[in-house]
Amino acid sequence: MKGGAKVVVEPHRHEGVFIARGKEDALCTLNSSPGKAVYGEKLISVEAPPSEDGTTSKIEYRVWNPFRSKLAAAILGGVDGIHIVPGAKVLYLGAAAGTTVSHVADIVGPSGCVYAVEFAHRPGRDLINMAKSRTNVIPIIEDARHPLKYRMLVGMVDTVFADVAQPDQARIVALNSHYFLKNGGHCVISIKASCVDSTASPEAVFAQEVSKLKTENFKPKEQVTLEPYERDHAVVIALYRPPKKSKSKD
Amino acid sequence: MSSLRNAVKRVEHKERAQPASRRKLGLLEKHKDYVLRARNYGKKRDRMQALKLKAAMKNPDEFYFAMHRKKTEGGVHVLDGAETLPHDVVQLLKTQDLGYVSTHRSADERKAAKLRESLHMLEAGPRNKHTIFFDSEKEAKEFDVAKHFDTVPELADRAFNRPRKDTLEKAQVTGATNRRQLKKVLKKRDASYSELMQRLERAEKMKKAEVHLEAQRKVMNSKGTKRKVQEAKDGRPAVYRWKKERSR
Ligand SMILES: C[S@@+](CC[C@H](N)C(=O)[O-])C[C@H]1O[C@@H](n2cnc3c(N)ncnc32)[C@H](O)[C@@H]1O
């Protein structure tokens, strides 16, 4: 290897996510369509450790900017579980142009699947374009308030991720979970305090959203705020219809 | 005798390179280089000496024609050609200054934004709040970070990445792995951060300068009577108020 490697890539707590250091100091995911960037993000390629027969190959990562993605900010904020793992099926509400969705697709890999719902047509076009190079993304241009309209497209999912930035987000999540989320699955929702109630303090808004989730049969697990990447934002992770306490052993 | 010695071919002593142990001092100076340096030094020394001599030998009463044109005002020597530029020229120059500063500020901001895309301030330490919900008081009391996150105690505080114990066992770090390479890589990363900081700082300074220039330009271009209502302070320009006037 001439000149030595220029980056170090360490695996992250969450499978499929990595931390790269070099000229950059960045969160990244494995690029599932090597050589191509989705939205102009930086690509980092690293020589893979040689396999048994001595051949070397390159691994390519895509930088995942926490200043643009709430999920990335939550990961760097230290969440315990994002419940988006290789092989998982994820319903993503509020996909916009698919920047975050593309990273989620990288994580779940070819055996997983991302159903990306977005109702605005303009970002929807970019989303559909992105899905062309990532076959595990199923773009759905519909209003997330009417899950019946896309029930034929979506199967049962392990996780619902929501970033719709609407005041009735909790209701939207509950509605979708009712149709698509398996019992014992998780929801990961990003809350922008000013979108829900711009007069109340952010903490109060987060608490209010958590209690709304509770009434909808969710059991909150954790909540992280997104400083320094976003102000007055939080990501809440909750368990859906927790299985009844059967394991009385522990 | 000496001529005889010259007839025999002598060993040619080649000049050595810098010894490896002194490599950090840079290239070793050769005779060739010394000659150049010494000539340069000698030339400058001689010139200085000549000038000093000339100054010392100067006749203070010597006449120069330039003396006819020079004058003093209240005992102070005034330079000619220092008259002020016309108002509209100054106005034009000020807009040009403003344009220059704002172009460079936006270039710095753009480059900083580009750098920030892949500089995520991982090591800066968490500045957010992480809440974990428990079923009972007891669970909350027994909370242990390393245990909860299933990681080793050394990594428990590293919010941006607390690898699970089995990740630590299975997965491996790729890319630069030996200590020397690692050091090099981290040096590059630190250089990127310092570039980011410098660009942000400079953009900030230029933003300030821009505000001042803009204020100056507005004051210069304005018509009507104005009054200063606040002095310049905290890096902000002075505030003026104009008398209200009917426009027609
Ligand atoms: C904050 S952006 C999401 C950004 C995206 N998650 C990312 O990180 O790249 C919110 C998006 O949700 C969409 N949205 C809002 N209400 C919606 C609804 N009821 N159904 C579907 N999408 C919705 C908006 O059009 C907008 O693009």
mmCIF file of N, CA and C in Angstrom, chain A residues 3-14 19 21-27 40-42 46-47 49 59 61 63-68 75-81 203 210 219-229 245, chain B residues 113-123 125-135 139 148-151 158-164 167-168 170-177 181-182 184-190 192-193:
data_model
loop_
_atom_site.group_PDB
_atom_site.id
_atom_site.type_symbol
_atom_site.label_atom_id
_atom_site.label_comp_id
_atom_site.label_asym_id
_atom_site.label_seq_id
_atom_site.Cartn_x
_atom_site.Cartn_y
_atom_site.Cartn_z
ATOM 1 N N GLY A 3 2.204 4.880 0.407
ATOM 2 C CA GLY A 3 1.851 6.069 1.177
ATOM 3 C C GLY A 3 1.051 5.777 2.433
ATOM 4 N N GLY A 4 0.665 4.534 2.629
ATOM 5 C CA GLY A 4 -0.083 4.176 3.822
ATOM 6 C C GLY A 4 -1.532 4.607 3.713
ATOM 7 N N ALA A 5 -2.368 3.974 4.527
ATOM 8 C CA ALA A 5 -3.795 4.295 4.478
ATOM 9 C C ALA A 5 -4.030 5.697 5.001
ATOM 10 N N LYS A 6 -4.997 6.367 4.425
ATOM 11 C CA LYS A 6 -5.232 7.756 4.799
ATOM 12 C C LYS A 6 -6.417 7.908 5.750
ATOM 13 N N VAL A 7 -7.092 6.828 6.011
ATOM 14 C CA VAL A 7 -8.223 6.887 6.946
ATOM 15 C C VAL A 7 -8.224 5.688 7.875
ATOM 16 N N VAL A 8 -8.922 5.845 8.978
ATOM 17 C CA VAL A 8 -9.188 4.719 9.868
ATOM 18 C C VAL A 8 -10.698 4.617 9.957
ATOM 19 N N VAL A 9 -11.220 3.419 9.838
ATOM 20 C CA VAL A 9 -12.668 3.268 9.954
ATOM 21 C C VAL A 9 -12.952 2.332 11.102
ATOM 22 N N GLU A 10 -13.707 2.825 12.082
ATOM 23 C CA GLU A 10 -14.043 1.960 13.213
ATOM 24 C C GLU A 10 -15.526 1.616 13.151
ATOM 25 N N PRO A 11 -15.851 0.369 13.501
ATOM 26 C CA PRO A 11 -17.262 -0.015 13.489
ATOM 27 C C PRO A 11 -18.015 0.702 14.599
ATOM 28 N N HIS A 12 -19.282 0.940 14.363
ATOM 29 C CA HIS A 12 -20.085 1.665 15.354
ATOM 30 C C HIS A 12 -20.910 0.681 16.162
ATOM 31 N N ARG A 13 -21.403 1.171 17.278
ATOM 32 C CA ARG A 13 -22.309 0.398 18.115
ATOM 33 C C ARG A 13 -23.467 -0.177 17.291
ATOM 34 N N HIS A 14 -23.994 0.645 16.373
ATOM 35 C CA HIS A 14 -25.112 0.195 15.552
ATOM 36 C C HIS A 14 -24.559 -0.449 14.294
ATOM 37 N N ILE A 19 -17.506 4.910 11.821
ATOM 38 C CA ILE A 19 -16.922 6.216 12.086
ATOM 39 C C ILE A 19 -15.610 6.258 11.313
ATOM 40 N N ARG A 21 -12.091 8.332 10.279
ATOM 41 C CA ARG A 21 -11.205 9.445 10.611
ATOM 42 C C ARG A 21 -10.116 9.539 9.584
ATOM 43 N N GLY A 22 -9.774 10.753 9.234
ATOM 44 C CA GLY A 22 -8.716 11.008 8.261
ATOM 45 C C GLY A 22 -8.798 12.489 8.061
ATOM 46 N N LYS A 23 -8.885 12.911 6.808
ATOM 47 C CA LYS A 23 -9.133 14.325 6.609
ATOM 48 C C LYS A 23 -10.506 14.654 7.181
ATOM 49 N N GLU A 24 -11.328 13.595 7.338
ATOM 50 C CA GLU A 24 -12.645 13.815 7.904
ATOM 51 C C GLU A 24 -12.763 13.158 9.270
ATOM 52 N N ASP A 25 -13.835 13.495 9.966
ATOM 53 C CA ASP A 25 -14.078 12.964 11.306
ATOM 54 C C ASP A 25 -15.575 12.720 11.292
ATOM 55 N N ALA A 26 -15.964 11.589 10.719
ATOM 56 C CA ALA A 26 -17.349 11.544 10.264
ATOM 57 C C ALA A 26 -18.045 10.226 10.492
ATOM 58 N N LEU A 27 -19.346 10.346 10.687
ATOM 59 C CA LEU A 27 -20.226 9.189 10.715
ATOM 60 C C LEU A 27 -20.441 8.766 9.266
ATOM 61 N N GLY A 40 -24.547 14.394 -3.230
ATOM 62 C CA GLY A 40 -23.314 15.172 -3.203
ATOM 63 C C GLY A 40 -22.490 14.967 -1.946
ATOM 64 N N GLU A 41 -22.801 13.916 -1.181
ATOM 65 C CA GLU A 41 -22.018 13.659 0.024
ATOM 66 C C GLU A 41 -20.657 13.078 -0.350
ATOM 67 N N LYS A 42 -19.740 13.155 0.597
ATOM 68 C CA LYS A 42 -18.386 12.700 0.330
ATOM 69 C C LYS A 42 -18.306 11.166 0.404
ATOM 70 N N VAL A 46 -11.673 2.680 1.385
ATOM 71 C CA VAL A 46 -10.646 2.088 2.235
ATOM 72 C C VAL A 46 -10.299 0.717 1.695
ATOM 73 N N GLU A 47 -9.033 0.381 1.790
ATOM 74 C CA GLU A 47 -8.592 -0.949 1.399
ATOM 75 C C GLU A 47 -9.106 -1.933 2.452
ATOM 76 N N PRO A 49 -9.269 -5.391 4.592
ATOM 77 C CA PRO A 49 -8.223 -6.330 4.998
ATOM 78 C C PRO A 49 -8.202 -7.513 4.021
ATOM 79 N N ILE A 59 -13.426 -0.948 0.060
ATOM 80 C CA ILE A 59 -14.752 -0.778 0.634
ATOM 81 C C ILE A 59 -15.043 0.709 0.549
ATOM 82 N N TYR A 61 -17.428 3.982 1.733
ATOM 83 C CA TYR A 61 -18.389 4.504 2.702
ATOM 84 C C TYR A 61 -18.921 5.842 2.227
ATOM 85 N N VAL A 63 -20.357 9.523 3.683
ATOM 86 C CA VAL A 63 -20.441 10.353 4.882
ATOM 87 C C VAL A 63 -21.897 10.720 5.143
ATOM 88 N N TRP A 64 -22.286 10.600 6.408
ATOM 89 C CA TRP A 64 -23.669 10.836 6.810
ATOM 90 C C TRP A 64 -23.696 12.059 7.707
ATOM 91 N N ASN A 65 -24.164 13.158 7.169
ATOM 92 C CA ASN A 65 -24.040 14.441 7.847
ATOM 93 C C ASN A 65 -25.108 14.669 8.925
ATOM 94 N N PRO A 66 -24.700 14.728 10.199
ATOM 95 C CA PRO A 66 -25.680 14.902 11.274
ATOM 96 C C PRO A 66 -26.308 16.295 11.277
ATOM 97 N N PHE A 67 -25.680 17.233 10.555
ATOM 98 C CA PHE A 67 -26.284 18.555 10.475
ATOM 99 C C PHE A 67 -27.484 18.532 9.528
ATOM 100 N N ARG A 68 -27.603 17.470 8.731
ATOM 101 C CA ARG A 68 -28.718 17.378 7.798
ATOM 102 C C ARG A 68 -29.687 16.263 8.146
ATOM 103 N N ILE A 75 -27.808 9.313 16.508
ATOM 104 C CA ILE A 75 -26.788 8.268 16.671
ATOM 105 C C ILE A 75 -25.571 8.854 17.366
ATOM 106 N N LEU A 76 -25.124 10.035 16.903
ATOM 107 C CA LEU A 76 -23.965 10.653 17.541
ATOM 108 C C LEU A 76 -24.311 11.165 18.936
ATOM 109 N N GLY A 77 -25.611 11.397 19.170
ATOM 110 C CA GLY A 77 -26.050 11.802 20.504
ATOM 111 C C GLY A 77 -26.044 10.643 21.486
ATOM 112 N N GLY A 78 -25.826 9.440 20.993
ATOM 113 C CA GLY A 78 -25.619 8.304 21.880
ATOM 114 C C GLY A 78 -26.812 7.405 22.131
ATOM 115 N N VAL A 79 -27.784 7.345 21.201
ATOM 116 C CA VAL A 79 -28.944 6.474 21.477
ATOM 117 C C VAL A 79 -28.509 5.026 21.653
ATOM 118 N N ASP A 80 -29.287 4.336 22.485
ATOM 119 C CA ASP A 80 -28.986 2.951 22.815
ATOM 120 C C ASP A 80 -29.259 2.067 21.601
ATOM 121 N N GLY A 81 -30.447 2.213 21.012
ATOM 122 C CA GLY A 81 -30.784 1.379 19.851
ATOM 123 C C GLY A 81 -31.556 2.185 18.828
ATOM 124 N N GLU A 203 -38.763 21.230 26.254
ATOM 125 C CA GLU A 203 -38.860 20.057 27.148
ATOM 126 C C GLU A 203 -40.322 19.667 27.332
ATOM 127 N N VAL A 210 -44.288 12.439 24.327
ATOM 128 C CA VAL A 210 -44.054 11.123 24.937
ATOM 129 C C VAL A 210 -45.342 10.613 25.563
ATOM 130 N N LYS A 219 -44.495 2.193 24.607
ATOM 131 C CA LYS A 219 -43.787 2.321 25.869
ATOM 132 C C LYS A 219 -42.468 3.035 25.586
ATOM 133 N N PRO A 220 -42.324 4.284 26.040
ATOM 134 C CA PRO A 220 -41.110 5.040 25.722
ATOM 135 C C PRO A 220 -39.871 4.381 26.320
ATOM 136 N N LYS A 221 -38.818 4.313 25.531
ATOM 137 C CA LYS A 221 -37.568 3.720 26.013
ATOM 138 C C LYS A 221 -36.518 4.786 26.293
ATOM 139 N N GLU A 222 -36.358 5.698 25.344
ATOM 140 C CA GLU A 222 -35.347 6.744 25.550
ATOM 141 C C GLU A 222 -35.636 7.958 24.683
ATOM 142 N N GLN A 223 -34.959 9.042 25.049
ATOM 143 C CA GLN A 223 -35.137 10.295 24.333
ATOM 144 C C GLN A 223 -33.793 11.013 24.308
ATOM 145 N N VAL A 224 -33.371 11.456 23.131
ATOM 146 C CA VAL A 224 -32.135 12.251 23.068
ATOM 147 C C VAL A 224 -32.432 13.570 22.362
ATOM 148 N N THR A 225 -31.841 14.628 22.887
ATOM 149 C CA THR A 225 -31.934 15.903 22.178
ATOM 150 C C THR A 225 -30.755 15.949 21.202
ATOM 151 N N LEU A 226 -30.837 16.839 20.217
ATOM 152 C CA LEU A 226 -29.891 16.732 19.100
ATOM 153 C C LEU A 226 -28.797 17.801 19.056
ATOM 154 N N GLU A 227 -28.553 18.490 20.165
ATOM 155 C CA GLU A 227 -27.452 19.442 20.163
ATOM 156 C C GLU A 227 -26.150 18.681 19.952
ATOM 157 N N PRO A 228 -25.146 19.224 19.348
ATOM 158 C CA PRO A 228 -25.041 20.562 18.763
ATOM 159 C C PRO A 228 -25.491 20.614 17.297
ATOM 160 N N TYR A 229 -26.121 19.564 16.815
ATOM 161 C CA TYR A 229 -26.445 19.524 15.385
ATOM 162 C C TYR A 229 -27.751 20.243 15.051
ATOM 163 N N LYS A 245 -45.389 -9.060 30.433
ATOM 164 C CA LYS A 245 -44.293 -9.539 31.281
ATOM 165 C C LYS A 245 -44.412 -11.044 31.488
ATOM 166 N N ALA B 113 -18.678 25.368 5.228
ATOM 167 C CA ALA B 113 -19.845 24.479 5.193
ATOM 168 C C ALA B 113 -19.457 23.142 4.563
ATOM 169 N N LYS B 114 -18.635 23.216 3.527
ATOM 170 C CA LYS B 114 -18.190 22.004 2.844
ATOM 171 C C LYS B 114 -17.359 21.128 3.802
ATOM 172 N N LEU B 115 -16.473 21.776 4.538
ATOM 173 C CA LEU B 115 -15.645 21.030 5.490
ATOM 174 C C LEU B 115 -16.514 20.412 6.580
ATOM 175 N N ARG B 116 -17.487 21.191 7.044
ATOM 176 C CA ARG B 116 -18.305 20.743 8.163
ATOM 177 C C ARG B 116 -19.111 19.496 7.818
ATOM 178 N N GLU B 117 -19.421 19.346 6.520
ATOM 179 C CA GLU B 117 -20.163 18.166 6.096
ATOM 180 C C GLU B 117 -19.501 16.885 6.568
ATOM 181 N N SER B 118 -18.176 16.897 6.616
ATOM 182 C CA SER B 118 -17.526 15.654 7.044
ATOM 183 C C SER B 118 -16.668 15.852 8.290
ATOM 184 N N LEU B 119 -16.942 16.923 9.027
ATOM 185 C CA LEU B 119 -16.297 17.086 10.336
ATOM 186 C C LEU B 119 -17.405 17.175 11.377
ATOM 187 N N HIS B 120 -17.640 16.089 12.074
ATOM 188 C CA HIS B 120 -18.831 16.016 12.909
ATOM 189 C C HIS B 120 -18.573 16.255 14.387
ATOM 190 N N MET B 121 -17.450 16.812 14.711
ATOM 191 C CA MET B 121 -17.131 17.209 16.085
ATOM 192 C C MET B 121 -17.353 16.065 17.074
ATOM 193 N N LEU B 122 -16.825 14.902 16.710
ATOM 194 C CA LEU B 122 -17.085 13.719 17.519
ATOM 195 C C LEU B 122 -16.453 13.824 18.901
ATOM 196 N N GLU B 123 -15.221 14.303 18.913
ATOM 197 C CA GLU B 123 -14.493 14.268 20.180
ATOM 198 C C GLU B 123 -14.835 15.442 21.108
ATOM 199 N N GLY B 125 -17.252 16.048 22.805
ATOM 200 C CA GLY B 125 -18.017 15.695 23.993
ATOM 201 C C GLY B 125 -19.481 16.020 23.784
ATOM 202 N N PRO B 126 -20.373 15.230 24.391
ATOM 203 C CA PRO B 126 -21.795 15.435 24.140
ATOM 204 C C PRO B 126 -22.285 16.759 24.736
ATOM 205 N N ARG B 127 -23.192 17.406 24.021
ATOM 206 C CA ARG B 127 -23.772 18.639 24.537
ATOM 207 C C ARG B 127 -25.290 18.500 24.611
ATOM 208 N N ASN B 128 -25.745 17.262 24.446
ATOM 209 C CA ASN B 128 -27.197 17.071 24.428
ATOM 210 C C ASN B 128 -27.644 16.380 25.706
ATOM 211 N N LYS B 129 -28.938 16.066 25.763
ATOM 212 C CA LYS B 129 -29.482 15.406 26.942
ATOM 213 C C LYS B 129 -30.052 14.061 26.502
ATOM 214 N N HIS B 130 -29.691 13.034 27.221
ATOM 215 C CA HIS B 130 -30.161 11.687 26.901
ATOM 216 C C HIS B 130 -31.007 11.203 28.075
ATOM 217 N N THR B 131 -32.269 10.925 27.797
ATOM 218 C CA THR B 131 -33.164 10.466 28.864
ATOM 219 C C THR B 131 -33.500 9.013 28.606
ATOM 220 N N ILE B 132 -33.407 8.216 29.648
ATOM 221 C CA ILE B 132 -33.789 6.810 29.499
ATOM 222 C C ILE B 132 -34.964 6.545 30.436
ATOM 223 N N PHE B 133 -36.009 5.922 29.912
ATOM 224 C CA PHE B 133 -37.218 5.702 30.714
ATOM 225 C C PHE B 133 -37.164 4.324 31.365
ATOM 226 N N PHE B 134 -37.499 4.281 32.657
ATOM 227 C CA PHE B 134 -37.513 3.001 33.374
ATOM 228 C C PHE B 134 -38.905 2.709 33.900
ATOM 229 N N ASP B 135 -39.122 1.433 34.238
ATOM 230 C CA ASP B 135 -40.423 1.056 34.785
ATOM 231 C C ASP B 135 -40.527 1.380 36.265
ATOM 232 N N GLU B 139 -35.031 0.241 39.169
ATOM 233 C CA GLU B 139 -34.226 0.125 37.940
ATOM 234 C C GLU B 139 -33.387 1.368 37.736
ATOM 235 N N HIS B 148 -25.778 -0.818 31.026
ATOM 236 C CA HIS B 148 -26.976 -0.533 30.225
ATOM 237 C C HIS B 148 -26.656 -0.602 28.734
ATOM 238 N N PHE B 149 -25.521 -0.008 28.361
ATOM 239 C CA PHE B 149 -25.186 0.042 26.935
ATOM 240 C C PHE B 149 -24.402 -1.181 26.472
ATOM 241 N N ASP B 150 -24.186 -2.137 27.390
ATOM 242 C CA ASP B 150 -23.507 -3.377 27.036
ATOM 243 C C ASP B 150 -22.133 -3.089 26.432
ATOM 244 N N THR B 151 -21.387 -2.213 27.097
ATOM 245 C CA THR B 151 -20.060 -1.897 26.581
ATOM 246 C C THR B 151 -19.040 -1.952 27.715
ATOM 247 N N ARG B 158 -18.236 7.667 25.940
ATOM 248 C CA ARG B 158 -17.997 8.090 24.565
ATOM 249 C C ARG B 158 -19.329 8.039 23.818
ATOM 250 N N ALA B 159 -20.156 9.046 24.026
ATOM 251 C CA ALA B 159 -21.540 8.975 23.538
ATOM 252 C C ALA B 159 -21.633 8.714 22.039
ATOM 253 N N PHE B 160 -20.710 9.285 21.250
ATOM 254 C CA PHE B 160 -20.873 9.157 19.797
ATOM 255 C C PHE B 160 -20.667 7.740 19.308
ATOM 256 N N ASN B 161 -20.001 6.926 20.084
ATOM 257 C CA ASN B 161 -19.877 5.510 19.726
ATOM 258 C C ASN B 161 -19.506 4.680 20.941
ATOM 259 N N ARG B 162 -20.497 3.923 21.419
ATOM 260 C CA ARG B 162 -20.214 2.988 22.512
ATOM 261 C C ARG B 162 -20.405 1.596 21.934
ATOM 262 N N PRO B 163 -19.333 1.038 21.346
ATOM 263 C CA PRO B 163 -19.504 -0.273 20.709
ATOM 264 C C PRO B 163 -19.918 -1.321 21.738
ATOM 265 N N ARG B 164 -20.799 -2.241 21.307
ATOM 266 C CA ARG B 164 -21.184 -3.340 22.187
ATOM 267 C C ARG B 164 -19.987 -4.260 22.370
ATOM 268 N N THR B 167 -19.425 -6.444 19.427
ATOM 269 C CA THR B 167 -18.889 -5.713 18.272
ATOM 270 C C THR B 167 -17.381 -5.573 18.440
ATOM 271 N N LEU B 168 -16.977 -5.268 19.667
ATOM 272 C CA LEU B 168 -15.547 -5.101 19.931
ATOM 273 C C LEU B 168 -14.786 -6.383 19.620
ATOM 274 N N LYS B 170 -15.886 -8.990 17.508
ATOM 275 C CA LYS B 170 -16.006 -9.445 16.129
ATOM 276 C C LYS B 170 -15.414 -8.471 15.125
ATOM 277 N N ALA B 171 -15.959 -7.274 15.131
ATOM 278 C CA ALA B 171 -15.619 -6.330 14.060
ATOM 279 C C ALA B 171 -14.233 -5.752 14.279
ATOM 280 N N GLN B 172 -13.631 -5.326 13.186
ATOM 281 C CA GLN B 172 -12.298 -4.762 13.327
ATOM 282 C C GLN B 172 -12.194 -3.411 12.642
ATOM 283 N N VAL B 173 -11.175 -2.688 13.114
ATOM 284 C CA VAL B 173 -10.889 -1.386 12.538
ATOM 285 C C VAL B 173 -10.176 -1.614 11.212
ATOM 286 N N THR B 174 -10.574 -0.872 10.170
ATOM 287 C CA THR B 174 -9.889 -1.019 8.880
ATOM 288 C C THR B 174 -9.160 0.270 8.531
ATOM 289 N N GLY B 175 -8.345 0.190 7.492
ATOM 290 C CA GLY B 175 -7.555 1.344 7.085
ATOM 291 C C GLY B 175 -6.262 1.345 7.868
ATOM 292 N N ALA B 176 -5.794 2.517 8.235
ATOM 293 C CA ALA B 176 -4.540 2.620 8.972
ATOM 294 C C ALA B 176 -4.675 1.875 10.286
ATOM 295 N N THR B 177 -3.784 0.957 10.544
ATOM 296 C CA THR B 177 -3.904 0.206 11.784
ATOM 297 C C THR B 177 -2.676 0.334 12.678
ATOM 298 N N GLN B 181 0.871 5.103 11.263
ATOM 299 C CA GLN B 181 -0.147 5.534 10.305
ATOM 300 C C GLN B 181 -1.273 6.269 11.017
ATOM 301 N N LEU B 182 -1.636 5.718 12.170
ATOM 302 C CA LEU B 182 -2.735 6.286 12.940
ATOM 303 C C LEU B 182 -2.427 7.730 13.316
ATOM 304 N N LYS B 184 -0.477 9.759 11.818
ATOM 305 C CA LYS B 184 -0.531 10.602 10.614
ATOM 306 C C LYS B 184 -1.975 10.973 10.296
ATOM 307 N N VAL B 185 -2.840 9.957 10.377
ATOM 308 C CA VAL B 185 -4.250 10.165 10.047
ATOM 309 C C VAL B 185 -4.865 11.200 10.987
ATOM 310 N N LEU B 186 -4.558 11.071 12.278
ATOM 311 C CA LEU B 186 -5.159 11.992 13.242
ATOM 312 C C LEU B 186 -4.634 13.410 13.052
ATOM 313 N N LYS B 187 -3.377 13.494 12.601
ATOM 314 C CA LYS B 187 -2.799 14.807 12.339
ATOM 315 C C LYS B 187 -3.576 15.497 11.214
ATOM 316 N N LYS B 188 -3.909 14.707 10.201
ATOM 317 C CA LYS B 188 -4.684 15.263 9.074
ATOM 318 C C LYS B 188 -6.036 15.754 9.548
ATOM 319 N N ARG B 189 -6.657 14.946 10.408
ATOM 320 C CA ARG B 189 -7.978 15.324 10.901
ATOM 321 C C ARG B 189 -7.880 16.643 11.673
ATOM 322 N N ASP B 190 -6.854 16.755 12.526
ATOM 323 C CA ASP B 190 -6.713 17.985 13.306
ATOM 324 C C ASP B 190 -6.479 19.180 12.395
ATOM 325 N N SER B 192 -7.697 19.520 9.415
ATOM 326 C CA SER B 192 -8.999 19.883 8.840
ATOM 327 C C SER B 192 -9.799 20.734 9.818
ATOM 328 N N TYR B 193 -9.796 20.309 11.105
ATOM 329 C CA TYR B 193 -10.551 21.081 12.094
ATOM 330 C C TYR B 193 -9.989 22.483 12.219
#
